[in-house]
Amino acid sequence: MIWSIAWKNVWRSRKRSLIVISAVTLGTIAGVFTSGMMNGWVNQRIDAVINTEMSHIQVHHPDYLLNNELKYTIPNYQKVITTLNQNPAVKQISSRIKVTAMAATSRGNTALTLQGVNIEDEKAIRDIHEKIVKNGGTYLGTEMRNPIVISDKTAEQLRIKSYSVTSETIDSLKTLGVPENIANKTGPLKNKRFKTEKLYKKALEKQFTKKEINEYGHHLLNAAKHYRLRSKIVFTFNERNGGLVYQTYRVCGIFKTNNTMFDQMNAFVLHNDLAEVADFEDKEYHEIAILLNDNEKPEDVKTNLKKTFPGLSFLSWKDLSPETALMTDFMDVWYIIIIGIILMALAFGIINTMLMAILERTKELGMLMAIGMNRKRVFNMIMLETIFLTFVGALAGMVLGALSIFITGKTGLNFSSVSEGFEAVGWSAQVYPSIGFDFFILVTIMVVVTGILSSIIPARKALKMNPVEAIRTE
Amino acid sequence: MNVIETKNLEKVYDGKAVEVKAVNKVNLNIEEGEFTAIVGPSGSGKTTLLNLISGLDSPTAGSIHIDDTDLSTLNRKQLVDFRLKNIGFVFQSYNLIPVLTAGENVSFIMELQGRDKHETEARTREILENVGLADRYHSRPNQLSGGQQQRVAVARALASKPRFIIADEPTANLDTKSTENLLDIMEELNQKEKITFIFSTHDQRVVKKARRIILLEDGRIVKDEQKKQ
Ligand SMILES: Nc1ncnc2c1ncn2[C@@H]1O[C@H](COP(=O)(O)OP(=O)(O)O)[C@@H](O)[C@H]1O
Ligand SMILES: [Mg+2]
């Protein structure tokens, strides 16, 4: 019965309760949603680190890590591979030769790491082949001799990428849903070649209004983008024993990840095409990347492998990308901080409201105490009222917050206006908020605790009342 | 048999300038089944006396016995429990719980007492019928007139079958017709349920209905008059 009275009391001052409940709701939505966004973002980054960049664990010769000297290939390679293949925690492995090289075309040059990979292993362990851009050719494994996959960024640096408007461009714009009059406005740019994105953008800005660029800019960019596939790039690098060698590779594919730095630094060629010129034997590799079945266990597996092969270096993705690892650990703290701050602010609001409610009901509470409602029951009643107030709002907030995460988790949120800064360090500009079930358990616990804590003050206040005086008040 | 017995009861308030003896050397015996009015002008100490008798307030001196219980021996928690089990209250301003219906207001004390649900329900219907509000079981206090609310309050006080009912100026907010109606109901229930009623008033129409009239002046009993049947 105390429960039912408490519940009814919540709705006595409907407007006031609704205001407090809305505040709790909005606060909870904000907390849940920002946490979902952070979580989604961090998870995307972890996903990229594991599935595109590093895998779970990497094996190297310990000295290779110091200055990437080519002679430090993995000793006991065959034995390591056998052991890894027998380990049930291991899902997939891929071995690579890595060579630092200068890349040059007739128009530009850049430095990067050439990774000589075995195509099937590599496809199974990382998803570069899924990151080939539109009109960007295909992944390794074409008929082409000495094929290479480079990034969009590298293509730009080597001037293999350009922008030009052709009649095909205009047609493809139309199929992309760009209105005809807008597509036709590219007319004056026709048959001109722009060497960089920047120059093309400048030309676009002259031709189009700001609004048009905001709306159709990315289509205008993409449709006019051209890569000179099959271009030759000459690479200069040291072979195994220090001698300088040259090798020409032909561009077969262009990839783009969310990590500009990674893109800038890596290019992929077939293992044989690199091993031969760099003078590596069949079983000589610099790196073995290991993908595990389970995201949770890299540290355990790493420790075990280290015991088996004390002479080798094993690094988990957390060692290789410490800033991502830090973010993951920080997420747990973040949850508590953000929810804590919001709930604390709300607790003050709730306490205030309840104190007001009690003041208004002085006489009634006095009467209840007079006719025989003991202190424990009065205390419980006020406490329940406060908790209900907190709970309704928090529940509504969690449901709506979860819903907003569910919806934006499907569509994604785009931060492309600030994306260049993010992508330079590997954080995607397109965020897909997501949240785990355990988060809601945490929030629920924190809400309950807040509700109980903030109910104590008003409930105590009610107990301090003297029924004789309370009844005399008008 | 005495339900209430006070000896040299005193209550002194520390006023700003002077001490106020709100109740002064009151020796009072109330027997079972009485229908007694405490009368006196405003400020004569009626409310204070009733608060002392009902254990809401503690005396400065003297003693109060309810049946065999000396109220001064009870601690605060025991006093609340004692009131719950033994005393029914009717207040001047009705003081019903606004979020509960008439029926729920009447059941309230019985539920606090932990009585059986069916018994409570039956008793609530019976007593609401007795006060002429059987059809208002589901009405909220704000849907009832002042007179009706006070009848619910009487029903609430009575439903749990207390030893006695204290009513401090129960008719002060009521019009003539409601006042008469309420007193008739109180009198009837006093006879029918054999429950002792003590009420304060300064309304002559109410005084007339009482079977015993105790007149207070400056905290002293100056007249104690028993009407012949
Ligand atoms: N809490 C209090 N503090 C000081 N004086 C009080 C207090 N309550 C009542 N009094 C005084 O005690 C006297 C009796 O008051 P009360 O019992 O309310 O009389 P009545 O109910 O007959 O009007 C009055 O003079 C009143 O001013
Ligand atoms: Mg009074």
XYZ file of C-alpha atoms and ligand atoms in Angstrom:
731
model
C 0.000 0.000 0.000
C 2.903 2.320 0.776
C 4.039 1.554 -2.761
C 0.755 2.570 -4.262
C 0.551 5.786 -2.230
C 4.109 6.665 -3.138
C 3.380 6.059 -6.797
C 0.217 8.164 -6.643
C 2.074 10.921 -4.825
C 4.538 11.126 -7.685
C 1.675 12.194 -9.931
C 0.199 14.699 -7.523
C 2.033 17.625 -8.937
C 1.873 16.323 -12.457
C 3.628 19.223 -14.105
C 6.498 19.312 -11.658
C 7.011 15.574 -11.777
C 6.936 15.619 -15.552
C 9.587 18.324 -15.621
C 11.863 16.346 -13.323
C 11.196 13.133 -15.194
C 11.908 14.833 -18.531
C 15.152 16.157 -17.121
C 16.152 12.677 -15.981
C 15.051 11.286 -19.332
C 17.017 13.807 -21.350
C 20.068 13.373 -19.155
C 19.924 9.624 -19.492
C 19.441 9.837 -23.262
C 22.444 12.137 -23.485
C 24.539 9.787 -21.348
C 23.491 6.643 -23.148
C 23.863 8.199 -26.570
C 27.261 9.794 -26.039
C 28.477 6.550 -24.529
C 27.077 4.667 -27.496
C 28.850 7.017 -29.837
C 32.150 6.706 -28.019
C 31.776 2.966 -27.811
C 30.879 2.634 -31.472
C 33.780 4.791 -32.421
C 36.274 2.904 -30.302
C 34.925 -0.429 -31.534
C 35.270 0.691 -35.137
C 38.822 1.692 -34.416
C 39.568 -1.636 -32.731
C 37.967 -3.394 -35.649
C 40.214 -1.478 -38.042
C 43.285 -2.157 -35.931
C 42.569 -5.873 -35.811
C 41.049 -6.545 -39.201
C 42.866 -4.051 -41.385
C 46.072 -2.971 -39.734
C 47.634 -5.238 -37.132
C 45.655 -8.465 -36.536
C 45.667 -9.709 -32.935
C 49.308 -10.614 -32.531
C 52.439 -10.055 -34.622
C 55.632 -12.091 -34.518
C 59.030 -10.606 -35.355
C 62.701 -11.135 -34.823
C 63.300 -9.035 -31.722
C 65.997 -6.977 -33.437
C 63.862 -6.307 -36.493
C 61.746 -3.992 -34.390
C 64.704 -1.783 -33.494
C 65.432 -0.445 -36.987
C 63.703 -2.736 -39.451
C 66.946 -4.186 -40.733
C 66.122 -6.624 -43.444
C 68.443 -9.384 -42.322
C 66.426 -9.965 -39.156
C 63.944 -12.459 -40.468
C 62.057 -14.749 -38.125
C 64.261 -17.658 -36.995
C 62.764 -21.142 -36.734
C 60.038 -19.981 -39.078
C 58.783 -23.438 -39.947
C 58.499 -24.480 -36.331
C 56.650 -21.295 -35.418
C 54.170 -21.840 -38.234
C 53.575 -25.453 -37.222
C 52.987 -24.462 -33.606
C 50.626 -21.675 -34.576
C 48.661 -23.929 -36.894
C 48.170 -26.375 -34.051
C 46.983 -23.734 -31.614
C 43.174 -23.861 -31.400
C 42.956 -20.181 -30.461
C 44.534 -19.189 -33.780
C 42.150 -18.576 -36.641
C 44.448 -17.425 -39.393
C 48.057 -16.449 -39.965
C 49.792 -14.516 -42.712
C 53.537 -14.089 -43.279
C 55.082 -11.039 -44.881
C 58.328 -9.554 -46.043
C 58.508 -5.859 -45.328
C 60.825 -3.501 -47.125
C 61.113 0.232 -46.798
C 61.257 1.767 -50.226
C 61.247 4.993 -52.182
C 58.466 5.061 -54.749
C 58.696 7.277 -57.782
C 56.728 8.057 -60.888
C 57.597 10.669 -63.460
C 55.405 13.121 -61.514
C 55.977 12.405 -57.878
C 57.605 10.318 -55.222
C 57.103 9.122 -51.688
C 58.500 6.713 -49.138
C 56.550 3.702 -47.966
C 56.704 0.128 -46.738
C 56.331 -2.545 -49.337
C 54.657 -5.606 -47.938
C 55.249 -8.811 -49.809
C 52.255 -10.995 -49.044
C 50.800 -14.378 -49.906
C 47.518 -13.467 -51.415
C 45.160 -16.065 -49.928
C 46.567 -15.780 -46.395
C 46.471 -12.037 -46.602
C 42.885 -11.892 -47.840
C 41.837 -14.162 -44.992
C 43.509 -12.063 -42.330
C 42.919 -8.447 -43.327
C 40.288 -6.708 -45.371
C 42.313 -4.445 -47.649
C 40.766 -6.254 -50.634
C 37.379 -4.991 -49.442
C 38.658 -1.433 -49.290
C 39.318 -1.020 -52.991
C 37.774 2.298 -54.033
C 35.300 2.837 -56.867
C 37.019 2.798 -60.244
C 40.112 1.754 -58.326
C 40.851 -1.538 -60.045
C 41.182 -4.805 -58.155
C 43.234 -6.378 -55.419
C 46.365 -8.399 -56.160
C 45.800 -11.569 -58.077
C 45.255 -10.216 -61.543
C 47.030 -11.367 -64.640
C 49.251 -8.307 -64.498
C 52.965 -8.770 -63.971
C 54.393 -7.296 -60.746
C 51.094 -5.899 -59.515
C 50.883 -3.507 -56.580
C 48.027 -2.191 -54.488
C 48.566 1.354 -53.257
C 46.346 3.689 -51.317
C 44.339 6.598 -52.619
C 46.630 8.860 -50.653
C 49.756 7.382 -52.231
C 48.126 7.652 -55.654
C 47.668 11.320 -54.990
C 51.272 11.760 -53.892
C 52.519 9.918 -56.949
C 50.099 11.870 -59.149
C 48.437 8.723 -60.371
C 45.134 10.205 -59.401
C 43.516 13.095 -61.173
C 40.162 14.736 -61.657
C 38.565 15.345 -64.988
C 35.037 15.804 -66.211
C 34.061 13.750 -69.252
C 30.685 12.951 -70.733
C 30.879 9.706 -68.752
C 31.257 11.746 -65.589
C 28.081 13.625 -66.334
C 26.215 10.401 -67.074
C 27.374 8.786 -63.864
C 26.393 11.883 -61.902
C 22.879 11.504 -63.249
C 22.701 7.866 -62.239
C 23.841 8.881 -58.768
C 20.722 11.019 -58.456
C 22.308 14.399 -59.051
C 19.750 16.650 -60.814
C 20.370 17.192 -64.476
C 20.826 20.945 -64.246
C 23.485 20.493 -61.588
C 25.274 17.761 -63.537
C 25.224 19.933 -66.627
C 26.784 22.804 -64.759
C 30.069 20.863 -64.899
C 30.109 21.660 -68.640
C 32.735 24.417 -68.516
C 35.105 22.032 -66.680
C 34.849 19.418 -69.373
C 38.063 17.888 -70.677
C 40.266 19.721 -68.221
C 42.531 17.700 -65.979
C 43.063 18.607 -62.333
C 46.118 17.127 -60.749
C 44.973 17.339 -57.187
C 41.737 17.272 -55.293
C 42.454 20.769 -54.107
C 42.654 22.231 -57.598
C 39.486 20.460 -58.700
C 37.659 21.672 -55.602
C 38.718 25.198 -56.361
C 37.324 24.890 -59.861
C 34.096 23.453 -58.465
C 33.742 26.318 -56.056
C 33.783 28.754 -58.936
C 31.127 26.815 -60.771
C 28.740 25.896 -57.951
C 27.098 27.576 -55.002
C 28.055 26.592 -51.473
C 24.740 24.870 -51.022
C 25.192 22.789 -54.146
C 28.667 21.783 -53.068
C 27.449 20.775 -49.641
C 24.758 18.649 -51.164
C 26.464 17.104 -54.190
C 30.138 17.794 -53.558
C 31.156 14.220 -52.785
C 29.379 12.975 -55.934
C 31.089 15.635 -58.017
C 34.418 14.577 -56.560
C 33.925 10.840 -56.921
C 32.511 10.904 -60.410
C 35.407 12.950 -61.735
C 38.082 10.948 -59.964
C 40.369 8.928 -62.214
C 43.225 6.619 -61.360
C 45.811 5.714 -63.933
C 45.668 2.020 -63.327
C 48.524 -0.030 -64.751
C 50.845 2.953 -64.195
C 54.395 1.996 -63.475
C 55.956 2.907 -60.179
C 59.658 2.470 -59.690
C 60.723 1.387 -56.240
C 64.225 1.755 -54.898
C 65.251 -0.249 -51.847
C 68.006 -2.215 -50.234
C 68.099 -5.906 -50.813
C 68.803 -8.357 -48.038
C 72.540 -7.753 -48.022
C 72.443 -4.009 -48.325
C 72.819 -3.511 -52.045
C 70.484 -1.052 -53.746
C 67.938 -2.549 -56.138
C 65.236 -1.155 -58.405
C 61.965 -2.781 -59.183
C 58.991 -1.614 -61.187
C 55.471 -2.493 -60.085
C 52.247 -1.776 -61.905
C 49.247 -0.339 -60.085
C 46.444 -2.882 -60.105
C 44.329 -1.531 -57.271
C 43.727 1.516 -55.070
C 42.551 1.095 -51.509
C 41.380 3.554 -48.880
C 40.916 2.927 -45.170
C 39.921 5.371 -42.464
C 43.512 5.709 -41.400
C 45.392 8.152 -43.604
C 48.661 7.369 -41.871
C 48.331 3.661 -42.515
C 47.355 4.339 -46.119
C 50.287 6.617 -46.695
C 52.775 4.117 -45.355
C 51.728 0.828 -46.885
C 51.612 -0.779 -50.295
C 51.072 -4.438 -51.082
C 52.803 -6.649 -53.589
C 52.992 -10.404 -54.125
C 55.505 -12.158 -51.913
C 57.374 -13.766 -54.799
C 57.680 -10.473 -56.656
C 59.439 -8.944 -53.693
C 61.363 -11.933 -52.327
C 63.097 -12.468 -55.604
C 64.526 -8.970 -56.064
C 65.263 -8.457 -52.385
C 67.018 -11.786 -52.243
C 64.949 -13.632 -49.661
C 64.702 -17.360 -49.437
C 61.468 -19.201 -49.441
C 60.928 -19.380 -45.685
C 62.287 -15.996 -44.763
C 59.765 -13.557 -43.407
C 59.878 -10.445 -41.248
C 56.424 -10.639 -39.844
C 53.757 -13.172 -39.042
C 50.354 -11.695 -38.315
C 48.016 -13.837 -36.232
C 44.250 -13.521 -36.132
C 42.580 -15.260 -33.195
C 39.132 -16.747 -32.930
C 38.347 -14.650 -29.922
C 38.820 -10.900 -29.467
C 39.166 -11.236 -25.715
C 42.287 -13.348 -25.386
C 45.276 -11.875 -27.273
C 47.271 -11.248 -24.088
C 46.913 -14.839 -22.856
C 47.828 -16.323 -26.215
C 50.747 -13.924 -26.485
C 52.095 -14.929 -23.087
C 51.883 -18.620 -23.959
C 53.630 -18.127 -27.268
C 56.382 -16.170 -25.587
C 57.014 -19.106 -23.284
C 57.277 -21.455 -26.251
C 59.521 -19.131 -28.277
C 61.521 -17.013 -25.859
C 63.799 -15.826 -28.666
C 61.002 -14.136 -30.615
C 59.061 -10.965 -30.141
C 55.298 -11.257 -29.826
C 53.271 -8.068 -29.781
C 49.523 -7.863 -29.348
C 47.479 -5.162 -31.056
C 47.441 -3.381 -27.726
C 51.239 -3.177 -27.836
C 51.211 -2.153 -31.484
C 48.492 0.482 -31.135
C 48.755 1.614 -27.520
C 46.549 4.655 -28.096
C 43.688 2.411 -29.203
C 44.250 0.157 -26.217
C 44.194 3.208 -23.989
C 40.881 4.298 -25.488
C 39.406 0.867 -24.842
C 40.421 0.958 -21.218
C 39.283 4.535 -20.984
C 35.818 3.565 -22.202
C 34.996 1.845 -18.928
C 36.082 4.900 -16.992
C 34.233 7.097 -19.453
C 30.973 5.251 -18.835
C 31.231 5.823 -15.142
C 32.296 9.449 -15.451
C 29.678 10.559 -17.948
C 26.809 8.683 -16.333
C 28.064 9.765 -12.925
C 28.097 13.446 -13.839
C 24.665 13.316 -15.398
C 23.146 11.395 -12.530
C 24.750 13.673 -9.988
C 23.235 16.729 -11.640
C 19.916 14.952 -11.711
C 20.189 13.895 -8.099
C 20.342 17.558 -7.113
C 17.232 18.288 -9.137
C 15.415 15.369 -7.631
C 16.399 16.187 -4.071
C 15.264 19.744 -4.598
C 11.930 18.678 -6.017
C 11.284 16.207 -3.261
C 12.159 18.707 -0.551
C 9.640 21.059 -2.110
C 7.039 18.311 -2.268
C 7.574 17.508 1.398
C 7.310 21.116 2.436
C 3.989 21.356 0.653
C 2.750 18.234 2.384
C 3.854 19.115 5.906
C 0.354 18.935 7.269
C -0.489 15.683 5.581
C 2.714 14.025 6.743
C 2.031 15.291 10.274
C -1.417 13.764 10.096
C -0.012 10.438 8.897
C 2.423 10.371 11.778
C -0.324 11.321 14.204
C -2.726 8.594 13.184
C -0.048 5.964 13.502
C 2.238 5.788 10.508
C 5.633 5.088 12.005
C 8.891 6.704 10.971
C 10.051 3.721 8.998
C 6.939 3.780 6.871
C 7.110 7.544 6.322
C 10.765 7.179 5.383
C 10.014 4.349 2.991
C 7.173 6.215 1.385
C 9.269 9.303 0.630
C 12.129 7.136 -0.497
C 9.933 5.197 -2.875
C 8.502 8.396 -4.295
C 11.992 9.649 -5.019
C 13.058 6.368 -6.531
C 9.974 6.191 -8.725
C 10.655 9.689 -9.934
C 14.223 8.772 -10.806
C 13.279 5.456 -12.278
C 10.546 6.522 -14.636
C 12.874 9.096 -16.150
C 15.860 6.799 -16.282
C 13.857 3.994 -17.821
C 12.392 6.287 -20.465
C 15.863 7.702 -21.059
C 17.429 4.281 -21.449
C 14.751 3.113 -23.857
C 14.976 6.273 -25.952
C 18.769 6.309 -25.736
C 18.925 2.689 -26.856
C 16.518 3.493 -29.674
C 18.602 6.442 -30.847
C 21.704 4.239 -30.789
C 19.851 1.534 -32.675
C 18.755 3.966 -35.384
C 22.013 5.890 -35.765
C 23.876 2.585 -35.440
C 22.237 1.548 -38.693
C 22.626 4.793 -40.604
C 25.825 6.015 -38.995
C 26.693 9.551 -38.032
C 28.899 11.562 -40.295
C 31.486 13.910 -38.929
C 33.069 14.575 -42.282
C 33.219 18.311 -41.639
C 35.952 17.509 -39.147
C 36.861 14.169 -40.650
C 40.307 14.956 -41.959
C 41.620 15.476 -38.480
C 40.106 12.207 -37.308
C 41.067 10.110 -40.274
C 44.645 11.260 -40.163
C 44.966 9.307 -36.930
C 42.795 6.396 -37.946
C 39.455 7.355 -36.425
C 36.607 7.013 -38.852
C 34.514 10.075 -39.701
C 31.479 7.871 -40.085
C 30.536 6.674 -36.621
C 28.133 3.828 -35.961
C 27.060 4.121 -32.316
C 26.730 0.829 -30.500
C 26.400 -0.240 -26.932
C 26.666 -3.476 -25.024
C 23.996 -4.943 -22.803
C 26.347 -4.784 -19.833
C 26.328 -1.011 -20.189
C 22.618 -0.941 -19.404
C 23.190 -3.079 -16.361
C 25.803 -0.588 -15.220
C 23.479 2.364 -15.867
C 20.618 0.635 -14.086
C 22.767 -0.011 -11.051
C 23.991 3.574 -11.030
C 20.448 4.907 -11.398
C 19.225 2.757 -8.529
C 22.095 3.906 -6.350
C 21.480 7.550 -7.267
C 17.774 7.168 -6.619
C 18.368 5.672 -3.204
C 21.071 8.154 -2.231
C 19.060 11.170 -3.301
C 15.963 9.893 -1.524
C 17.700 9.831 1.831
C 17.878 13.598 2.284
C 14.183 14.322 1.651
C 13.118 11.264 3.629
C 15.188 12.382 6.617
C 13.732 15.841 6.322
C 10.252 14.348 6.557
C 11.217 12.474 9.705
C 12.451 15.614 11.427
C 8.921 16.969 11.371
C 7.007 17.295 14.606
C 3.462 16.030 14.008
C 1.897 18.424 16.535
C 3.345 21.453 14.795
C 2.798 19.987 11.359
C -0.915 19.593 11.992
C -1.225 23.140 13.297
C 0.218 24.582 10.075
C -2.315 25.890 7.629
C -14.265 1.788 33.893
C -11.955 4.647 32.970
C -10.498 4.709 29.491
C -8.545 7.887 30.133
C -7.276 9.163 33.423
C -5.097 12.249 33.890
C -3.531 13.427 37.120
C -2.342 17.011 37.660
C -1.677 17.305 33.976
C 0.351 20.363 32.986
C 1.741 21.710 29.773
C 3.888 24.813 29.821
C 5.026 26.520 26.625
C 8.048 28.790 26.671
C 6.586 31.876 25.106
C 8.778 34.728 23.925
C 8.240 36.894 26.964
C 6.274 34.803 29.417
C 5.584 31.153 30.032
C 2.180 29.982 28.920
C 0.448 27.316 30.967
C -1.696 25.898 28.194
C -2.932 23.054 30.428
C -2.995 23.612 34.143
C -3.498 20.919 36.799
C -6.051 18.952 34.854
C -7.521 15.892 36.535
C -9.819 14.198 34.119
C -11.448 10.791 33.895
C -13.154 9.615 30.740
C -15.227 6.466 30.910
C -15.951 3.964 28.215
C -18.754 4.992 25.892
C -18.702 8.696 26.732
C -19.733 11.359 24.230
C -17.900 14.288 25.695
C -17.312 17.843 24.531
C -14.371 19.929 25.669
C -15.448 23.530 25.306
C -13.858 26.862 25.909
C -12.819 29.987 24.081
C -9.990 30.066 21.613
C -6.641 29.694 23.358
C -8.129 27.991 26.418
C -6.017 24.869 25.882
C -8.432 22.447 24.184
C -6.068 21.379 21.432
C -3.168 21.075 23.829
C -5.169 18.872 26.180
C -6.324 16.601 23.370
C -2.767 16.334 22.025
C -1.574 15.280 25.466
C -4.292 12.676 25.893
C -3.573 11.211 22.492
C 0.141 10.977 23.125
C 1.060 13.406 20.347
C 2.555 15.833 22.823
C 4.262 15.155 26.124
C 3.210 16.867 29.354
C 5.444 19.139 31.418
C 4.082 17.564 34.575
C 1.438 15.078 35.658
C 0.469 11.746 34.170
C -1.843 10.190 31.624
C -3.115 6.648 31.753
C -4.961 5.037 28.886
C -6.551 1.920 30.347
C -3.557 0.469 32.203
C -0.876 2.143 30.140
C 1.096 5.081 31.498
C 1.916 7.079 28.371
C 5.128 8.437 29.908
C 6.576 4.921 29.860
C 6.323 4.655 26.085
C 9.094 5.767 23.763
C 8.392 7.572 20.522
C 8.139 4.423 18.448
C 5.861 2.718 20.959
C 3.702 5.838 21.073
C 3.124 5.776 17.317
C 2.166 2.148 17.561
C -0.032 2.860 20.533
C -1.891 5.579 18.641
C -2.285 3.318 15.641
C -3.938 0.623 17.724
C -5.905 2.622 20.266
C -6.779 6.117 19.106
C -8.862 7.418 16.242
C -8.332 10.977 15.031
C -10.635 13.480 13.396
C -9.097 16.836 12.528
C -10.608 20.216 11.937
C -9.465 20.334 8.317
C -10.430 16.728 7.444
C -6.856 15.788 6.504
C -7.724 12.958 4.186
C -4.990 11.611 1.932
C -5.763 13.419 -1.322
C -4.397 10.752 -3.649
C -6.558 8.002 -2.163
C -10.273 7.370 -2.671
C -12.748 7.577 0.198
C -12.641 3.799 0.534
C -8.841 3.698 0.527
C -8.687 6.466 3.116
C -10.927 4.416 5.403
C -8.965 1.187 4.802
C -5.681 2.955 5.347
C -5.359 2.557 9.102
C -6.571 -1.015 9.074
C -3.959 -1.773 6.459
C -1.294 -0.090 8.573
C -2.478 -2.299 11.422
C -1.866 -5.246 9.162
C -5.406 -6.540 9.154
C -6.701 -9.112 6.779
C -7.618 -7.733 3.338
C -11.134 -9.156 3.217
C -11.933 -8.039 6.718
C -10.665 -4.546 5.888
C -12.689 -4.378 2.718
C -15.890 -5.508 4.431
C -15.397 -3.155 7.355
C -14.723 -0.249 5.017
C -17.968 -0.847 3.127
C -19.913 -1.223 6.365
C -18.584 1.940 7.927
C -18.947 4.035 4.748
C -22.552 2.889 4.628
C -22.969 3.956 8.263
C -21.780 7.474 7.466
C -24.057 7.565 4.435
C -21.306 7.469 1.795
C -21.599 3.925 0.447
C -21.874 5.296 -3.073
C -18.770 7.472 -2.745
C -16.358 4.593 -2.172
C -14.338 5.475 -5.260
C -14.482 9.268 -4.947
C -11.357 11.277 -4.269
C -11.463 13.813 -1.389
C -11.516 16.729 -3.835
C -14.689 15.304 -5.351
C -16.456 15.440 -1.977
C -17.988 18.331 -0.038
C -16.478 19.411 3.272
C -19.220 17.617 5.191
C -18.712 14.453 3.207
C -14.942 14.587 3.702
C -15.375 14.928 7.437
C -17.732 11.951 7.448
C -15.027 9.948 5.648
C -12.585 11.145 8.330
C -14.955 9.905 11.056
C -15.309 6.607 9.214
C -11.509 6.353 8.973
C -11.100 6.998 12.704
C -13.774 4.493 13.580
C -13.065 1.703 11.156
C -10.114 0.335 13.071
C -12.207 0.110 16.279
C -9.998 2.250 18.510
C -10.509 2.651 22.258
C -11.575 6.242 21.735
C -11.797 8.936 19.111
C -10.317 12.387 19.517
C -11.894 15.076 17.358
C -10.424 18.552 17.603
C -13.078 21.036 16.444
C -14.435 18.652 13.836
C -17.229 21.003 12.735
C -15.334 24.282 12.665
C -15.177 24.275 8.872
C -18.728 23.003 8.304
C -22.051 24.741 7.653
C -25.033 24.240 9.976
C -26.601 21.410 8.054
C -23.369 19.439 7.680
C -22.576 20.058 11.341
C -25.871 18.569 12.488
C -25.556 15.693 10.093
C -22.024 14.887 11.268
C -22.970 15.020 14.941
C -25.964 12.784 14.376
C -23.700 10.262 12.712
C -21.091 10.517 15.495
C -23.757 10.045 18.126
C -25.259 7.089 16.329
C -21.892 5.403 15.948
C -21.086 6.122 19.560
C -24.179 4.164 20.551
C -23.914 1.465 17.930
C -20.183 0.770 18.087
C -19.769 1.663 21.752
C -16.829 3.865 20.950
C -15.843 6.723 23.219
C -15.847 10.159 21.576
C -14.033 13.211 22.909
C -14.378 16.315 20.818
C -13.519 19.947 21.333
C -15.664 22.799 20.106
C -16.748 26.306 20.783
C -19.927 25.919 18.778
C -23.073 25.977 20.950
C -25.004 23.725 18.530
C -22.362 21.085 19.006
C -22.189 21.523 22.742
C -25.898 20.798 22.995
C -25.419 17.308 21.557
C -22.771 16.284 24.082
C -23.712 14.156 27.072
C -20.858 15.533 29.142
C -19.443 19.026 28.838
C -16.051 20.001 30.188
C -15.374 23.709 30.198
C -11.784 24.898 29.967
C -10.558 28.364 30.781
C -6.872 29.273 30.688
C -5.966 25.617 30.782
C -8.074 24.800 33.842
C -11.245 22.772 34.039
C -13.768 25.226 35.415
C -16.914 23.202 34.886
C -17.641 19.488 34.334
C -21.277 18.823 33.653
C -22.993 15.486 33.042
C -26.352 15.671 31.252
C -29.145 13.555 32.585
C -30.363 10.916 30.157
N 3.601 25.472 20.239
C 3.202 26.435 21.067
N 4.110 27.307 21.570
C 3.751 28.278 22.406
N 2.498 28.477 22.806
C 1.521 27.649 22.364
C 1.834 26.598 21.458
N 0.711 25.917 21.159
C -0.261 26.546 21.847
N 0.226 27.551 22.547
C -0.515 28.420 23.437
O -1.201 27.590 24.358
C -2.484 28.114 24.610
C -3.502 27.050 24.302
O -3.596 26.849 22.934
P -4.537 25.768 22.274
O -4.347 24.499 22.984
O -4.306 25.797 20.827
O -5.987 26.363 22.588
P -7.358 26.078 21.831
O -7.206 24.831 21.090
O -8.372 26.022 22.943
O -7.588 27.256 20.965
C -2.623 29.366 23.781
O -2.341 30.490 24.561
C -1.589 29.197 22.721
O -1.107 30.449 22.310
Mg -7.540 24.504 19.096
